[in-house]
Amino acid sequence: MTRPSRVSLFFYALPAIPLAAMALPFYVIAPTFYAEQLGVSAAGLGVVLLLIRLFDAISDPLVGYMADRVSSAYGRRRAVFLAFAPAAALASFMLFWPPVDAGLGYLALWGLLLSLCYTGVTLPYTAWGAELSTEYAGRTVVSAFREGATLIGTLIAVVLPFVVGVDQAEGLHGLAVLAIVLAIATPLLAGLAVWKTPEPENLSRRSLGLWEGLQFLGANKAFLRLIGAFFLNGFANAIPATLFLLFVSERLGVAELRGPLLLLYFLCGVIGVPLAVATAARFGKHRSWCGAMTLACVIFAFSGLLQEGDVLAFAVICTATGLLLGFDLTLPPAIQADVIDLDTLRSGEQRTGIYFAAWGLATKLSLALSAGLVFPILEWSGLDPGSSNPQTPTALFALSSLYAWLPILPKLAAIALMWNFPIAIDDQRGLREALENARRQENSAM
């Protein structure tokens, strides 16, 4: 059993900071900036963002397949990761610092390129992390380093653009400053990670065809349970994430506190990462994740009872759910690494890339489904965001119900899938021993 040093993990985690700072503005801040400051039509913006999402659905499996096939002196994961990092930095620079006459064509070009390059960086990056440690608990530590850095990057993306300001298209606005930071930090930290963090030996004993590989993936029952729970929990988390700003402004009536409350949530997420590691070390990864989801259900149940002005109570809820965010970010990828061991043993090929491609698709599908569900319901209820007129009781009830109570149902289903998950610490040790025996037998036969 192997576990990388803390120094290696520190350098491995560094690129997660600019990558996270790249992701949040791409989907949250940049579209609003293009609409408000550059005059891009809302309808056209929606079409372009939809096209980018559809493009993601194609690029994820292609990049995952490539990351499992590339052979290089840098290794499979590091070679693809390092190749895409400068391109992602360039695309983010161009997208976040557009000329004042930029339109839909400019947004579509650089948005599609950033989408492809971001997938090209993050997918082999997470696959690399899943292979760094062969220990059950060590994989949680690897995930914790990366996801802790991810939360730091998210905090930068939340704070930096708004501190500088995003209320003008000319000059050095907040998104432009972020663009400069990303252009420098992304390739620099990617290079440091490749230099200081090794890539483990490829455990593949043979190469599968595409159809045969899909058959093995479909037969991996542990993976199907995990990705089902991951999708359900992701869908549950995406609903309040989508409605957070509306809930604070329309239900609580404190639009001016949206930024501070969001910052509080992510700060607590950073604290929740080591808490998740400690809990998983004592109770196991899947049971710790189930416990966190159960607590989240209880907390969400109370949040639906909040009324206008209940800021202190909501701050407590942000603190608690922020701590639990650390569990959601850290534990599922660490469990995924154990699931991939099972596939490697059965199929003979270590296909971490394609597994995390499926992981990425589940994430994007959960985000799309949440937005596609909640906004039509809110429109039907009569909610009119930003209106000078008071919201109707029906609209406020719909907003509270969607934000607080709808997420409970998919979370309960995810808990049911994961409670008796078949790979615990002893099972994972057995898988690693079997993999090492298979590797030794192959080497002795050569």
mmCIF file of C-alpha atoms in Angstrom, residues 109-281:
data_model
loop_
_atom_site.group_PDB
_atom_site.id
_atom_site.type_symbol
_atom_site.label_atom_id
_atom_site.label_comp_id
_atom_site.label_asym_id
_atom_site.label_seq_id
_atom_site.Cartn_x
_atom_site.Cartn_y
_atom_site.Cartn_z
ATOM 1 C CA LEU A 109 -15.869 30.644 -29.645
ATOM 2 C CA TRP A 110 -13.965 31.153 -26.425
ATOM 3 C CA GLY A 111 -16.666 29.529 -24.283
ATOM 4 C CA LEU A 112 -16.508 26.311 -26.295
ATOM 5 C CA LEU A 113 -12.706 26.343 -26.239
ATOM 6 C CA LEU A 114 -12.640 26.916 -22.497
ATOM 7 C CA SER A 115 -15.168 24.123 -21.982
ATOM 8 C CA LEU A 116 -13.015 21.679 -23.950
ATOM 9 C CA CYS A 117 -9.742 22.731 -22.335
ATOM 10 C CA TYR A 118 -11.215 22.791 -18.838
ATOM 11 C CA THR A 119 -12.371 19.196 -19.329
ATOM 12 C CA GLY A 120 -8.946 18.361 -20.773
ATOM 13 C CA VAL A 121 -7.276 19.641 -17.603
ATOM 14 C CA THR A 122 -9.641 18.552 -14.852
ATOM 15 C CA LEU A 123 -10.492 15.052 -16.026
ATOM 16 C CA PRO A 124 -6.923 13.656 -16.129
ATOM 17 C CA TYR A 125 -6.173 15.711 -13.014
ATOM 18 C CA THR A 126 -8.816 13.950 -10.922
ATOM 19 C CA ALA A 127 -7.895 10.586 -12.472
ATOM 20 C CA TRP A 128 -4.278 11.212 -11.511
ATOM 21 C CA GLY A 129 -5.358 11.933 -7.939
ATOM 22 C CA ALA A 130 -7.425 8.740 -7.764
ATOM 23 C CA GLU A 131 -4.300 6.721 -8.603
ATOM 24 C CA LEU A 132 -1.872 8.514 -6.275
ATOM 25 C CA SER A 133 -2.661 6.411 -3.217
ATOM 26 C CA THR A 134 -3.500 2.729 -2.959
ATOM 27 C CA GLU A 135 -4.687 3.041 0.654
ATOM 28 C CA TYR A 136 -8.351 3.230 1.609
ATOM 29 C CA ALA A 137 -7.821 6.165 3.998
ATOM 30 C CA GLY A 138 -4.975 7.630 1.931
ATOM 31 C CA ARG A 139 -7.353 8.267 -0.945
ATOM 32 C CA THR A 140 -9.489 10.420 1.324
ATOM 33 C CA VAL A 141 -6.410 12.487 2.175
ATOM 34 C CA VAL A 142 -5.577 12.979 -1.517
ATOM 35 C CA SER A 143 -9.140 14.060 -2.217
ATOM 36 C CA ALA A 144 -9.085 16.378 0.800
ATOM 37 C CA PHE A 145 -5.978 18.208 -0.393
ATOM 38 C CA ARG A 146 -7.461 18.733 -3.855
ATOM 39 C CA GLU A 147 -10.953 19.715 -2.716
ATOM 40 C CA GLY A 148 -9.611 22.014 -0.004
ATOM 41 C CA ALA A 149 -7.645 23.844 -2.697
ATOM 42 C CA THR A 150 -10.778 23.842 -4.868
ATOM 43 C CA LEU A 151 -12.690 25.680 -2.154
ATOM 44 C CA ILE A 152 -9.880 28.235 -1.814
ATOM 45 C CA GLY A 153 -10.089 28.849 -5.548
ATOM 46 C CA THR A 154 -13.856 29.210 -5.294
ATOM 47 C CA LEU A 155 -13.452 31.816 -2.559
ATOM 48 C CA ILE A 156 -11.057 33.759 -4.802
ATOM 49 C CA ALA A 157 -13.601 33.618 -7.626
ATOM 50 C CA VAL A 158 -16.367 34.831 -5.306
ATOM 51 C CA VAL A 159 -14.378 37.719 -3.812
ATOM 52 C CA LEU A 160 -11.892 39.052 -6.390
ATOM 53 C CA PRO A 161 -14.217 40.098 -9.262
ATOM 54 C CA PHE A 162 -16.609 41.904 -6.946
ATOM 55 C CA VAL A 163 -13.909 43.638 -4.900
ATOM 56 C CA VAL A 164 -12.466 45.156 -8.083
ATOM 57 C CA GLY A 165 -15.915 45.557 -9.657
ATOM 58 C CA VAL A 166 -17.746 44.114 -12.654
ATOM 59 C CA ASP A 167 -19.884 47.144 -13.441
ATOM 60 C CA GLN A 168 -18.046 48.275 -16.582
ATOM 61 C CA ALA A 169 -16.721 46.665 -19.760
ATOM 62 C CA GLU A 170 -13.760 48.985 -20.264
ATOM 63 C CA GLY A 171 -10.471 49.020 -18.407
ATOM 64 C CA LEU A 172 -9.257 46.657 -15.723
ATOM 65 C CA HIS A 173 -12.539 45.368 -14.310
ATOM 66 C CA GLY A 174 -12.883 42.471 -11.842
ATOM 67 C CA LEU A 175 -13.136 39.719 -14.439
ATOM 68 C CA ALA A 176 -10.097 41.128 -16.260
ATOM 69 C CA VAL A 177 -8.005 40.999 -13.084
ATOM 70 C CA LEU A 178 -9.104 37.398 -12.563
ATOM 71 C CA ALA A 179 -8.193 36.654 -16.199
ATOM 72 C CA ILE A 180 -4.638 37.898 -15.618
ATOM 73 C CA VAL A 181 -4.271 35.870 -12.426
ATOM 74 C CA LEU A 182 -5.504 32.701 -14.154
ATOM 75 C CA ALA A 183 -3.290 33.227 -17.210
ATOM 76 C CA ILE A 184 -0.225 33.246 -14.949
ATOM 77 C CA ALA A 185 -1.221 30.807 -12.206
ATOM 78 C CA THR A 186 -2.741 27.976 -14.270
ATOM 79 C CA PRO A 187 0.314 26.930 -16.337
ATOM 80 C CA LEU A 188 2.720 27.779 -13.509
ATOM 81 C CA LEU A 189 0.987 25.650 -10.886
ATOM 82 C CA ALA A 190 0.289 22.880 -13.393
ATOM 83 C CA GLY A 191 4.001 22.716 -14.175
ATOM 84 C CA LEU A 192 4.899 22.618 -10.476
ATOM 85 C CA ALA A 193 2.427 19.775 -9.912
ATOM 86 C CA VAL A 194 3.885 17.706 -12.762
ATOM 87 C CA TRP A 195 7.423 18.422 -11.567
ATOM 88 C CA LYS A 196 6.870 17.579 -7.907
ATOM 89 C CA THR A 197 4.165 14.882 -7.976
ATOM 90 C CA PRO A 198 4.852 11.478 -9.561
ATOM 91 C CA GLU A 199 2.351 9.491 -11.564
ATOM 92 C CA PRO A 200 1.955 5.896 -10.348
ATOM 93 C CA GLU A 201 2.615 2.914 -12.562
ATOM 94 C CA ASN A 202 -0.116 1.965 -15.005
ATOM 95 C CA LEU A 203 -1.671 -1.290 -13.762
ATOM 96 C CA SER A 204 -3.276 -2.198 -17.093
ATOM 97 C CA ARG A 205 -2.617 -5.762 -18.227
ATOM 98 C CA ARG A 206 -4.414 -5.402 -21.566
ATOM 99 C CA SER A 207 -6.258 -2.874 -23.716
ATOM 100 C CA LEU A 208 -10.012 -3.107 -24.125
ATOM 101 C CA GLY A 209 -12.070 -2.177 -27.135
ATOM 102 C CA LEU A 210 -14.702 0.499 -26.650
ATOM 103 C CA TRP A 211 -17.690 -1.860 -26.569
ATOM 104 C CA GLU A 212 -15.991 -4.385 -24.289
ATOM 105 C CA GLY A 213 -14.955 -1.578 -21.971
ATOM 106 C CA LEU A 214 -18.522 -0.280 -21.754
ATOM 107 C CA GLN A 215 -19.724 -3.779 -20.906
ATOM 108 C CA PHE A 216 -17.314 -3.989 -17.976
ATOM 109 C CA LEU A 217 -18.375 -0.527 -16.805
ATOM 110 C CA GLY A 218 -22.049 -1.501 -16.936
ATOM 111 C CA ALA A 219 -21.324 -4.702 -15.013
ATOM 112 C CA ASN A 220 -19.595 -2.819 -12.198
ATOM 113 C CA LYS A 221 -22.492 -2.782 -9.734
ATOM 114 C CA ALA A 222 -20.540 -0.844 -7.107
ATOM 115 C CA PHE A 223 -19.890 1.913 -9.630
ATOM 116 C CA LEU A 224 -23.542 2.042 -10.689
ATOM 117 C CA ARG A 225 -24.620 2.421 -7.065
ATOM 118 C CA LEU A 226 -22.011 5.105 -6.430
ATOM 119 C CA ILE A 227 -22.743 7.174 -9.519
ATOM 120 C CA GLY A 228 -26.472 6.844 -8.859
ATOM 121 C CA ALA A 229 -26.002 8.203 -5.339
ATOM 122 C CA PHE A 230 -23.601 10.861 -6.623
ATOM 123 C CA PHE A 231 -26.129 12.028 -9.211
ATOM 124 C CA LEU A 232 -29.006 12.101 -6.723
ATOM 125 C CA ASN A 233 -26.988 13.980 -4.115
ATOM 126 C CA GLY A 234 -25.624 16.314 -6.786
ATOM 127 C CA PHE A 235 -29.156 17.042 -7.953
ATOM 128 C CA ALA A 236 -30.200 17.681 -4.352
ATOM 129 C CA ASN A 237 -27.285 20.094 -3.825
ATOM 130 C CA ALA A 238 -27.801 21.832 -7.164
ATOM 131 C CA ILE A 239 -31.331 22.934 -6.258
ATOM 132 C CA PRO A 240 -30.414 25.173 -3.282
ATOM 133 C CA ALA A 241 -27.235 26.276 -5.093
ATOM 134 C CA THR A 242 -29.367 27.438 -8.026
ATOM 135 C CA LEU A 243 -31.868 29.185 -5.746
ATOM 136 C CA PHE A 244 -29.487 30.564 -3.094
ATOM 137 C CA LEU A 245 -29.431 34.152 -4.344
ATOM 138 C CA LEU A 246 -33.199 34.209 -4.894
ATOM 139 C CA PHE A 247 -33.874 32.721 -1.458
ATOM 140 C CA VAL A 248 -31.745 35.328 0.314
ATOM 141 C CA SER A 249 -33.157 38.278 -1.612
ATOM 142 C CA GLU A 250 -36.827 37.297 -1.997
ATOM 143 C CA ARG A 251 -37.582 35.036 0.985
ATOM 144 C CA LEU A 252 -35.277 36.587 3.603
ATOM 145 C CA GLY A 253 -35.408 40.090 2.103
ATOM 146 C CA VAL A 254 -31.685 40.816 2.554
ATOM 147 C CA ALA A 255 -30.274 41.008 -0.972
ATOM 148 C CA GLU A 256 -27.316 43.017 0.326
ATOM 149 C CA LEU A 257 -26.149 40.007 2.381
ATOM 150 C CA ARG A 258 -25.985 37.508 -0.487
ATOM 151 C CA GLY A 259 -22.227 37.928 -0.890
ATOM 152 C CA PRO A 260 -21.310 37.649 2.807
ATOM 153 C CA LEU A 261 -23.571 34.628 3.317
ATOM 154 C CA LEU A 262 -22.115 32.883 0.258
ATOM 155 C CA LEU A 263 -18.616 33.620 1.529
ATOM 156 C CA LEU A 264 -19.530 32.177 4.942
ATOM 157 C CA TYR A 265 -20.790 28.996 3.270
ATOM 158 C CA PHE A 266 -17.586 28.366 1.329
ATOM 159 C CA LEU A 267 -15.337 29.274 4.269
ATOM 160 C CA CYS A 268 -17.100 26.631 6.331
ATOM 161 C CA GLY A 269 -16.644 24.235 3.415
ATOM 162 C CA VAL A 270 -12.869 24.605 3.798
ATOM 163 C CA ILE A 271 -13.170 23.708 7.487
ATOM 164 C CA GLY A 272 -15.397 20.760 6.623
ATOM 165 C CA VAL A 273 -12.709 19.049 4.520
ATOM 166 C CA PRO A 274 -10.434 17.964 7.422
ATOM 167 C CA LEU A 275 -13.561 17.138 9.417
ATOM 168 C CA ALA A 276 -14.604 14.747 6.632
ATOM 169 C CA VAL A 277 -11.143 13.117 6.631
ATOM 170 C CA ALA A 278 -11.234 12.548 10.392
ATOM 171 C CA THR A 279 -14.773 11.183 10.313
ATOM 172 C CA ALA A 280 -14.034 8.825 7.420
ATOM 173 C CA ALA A 281 -10.931 7.510 9.183
#
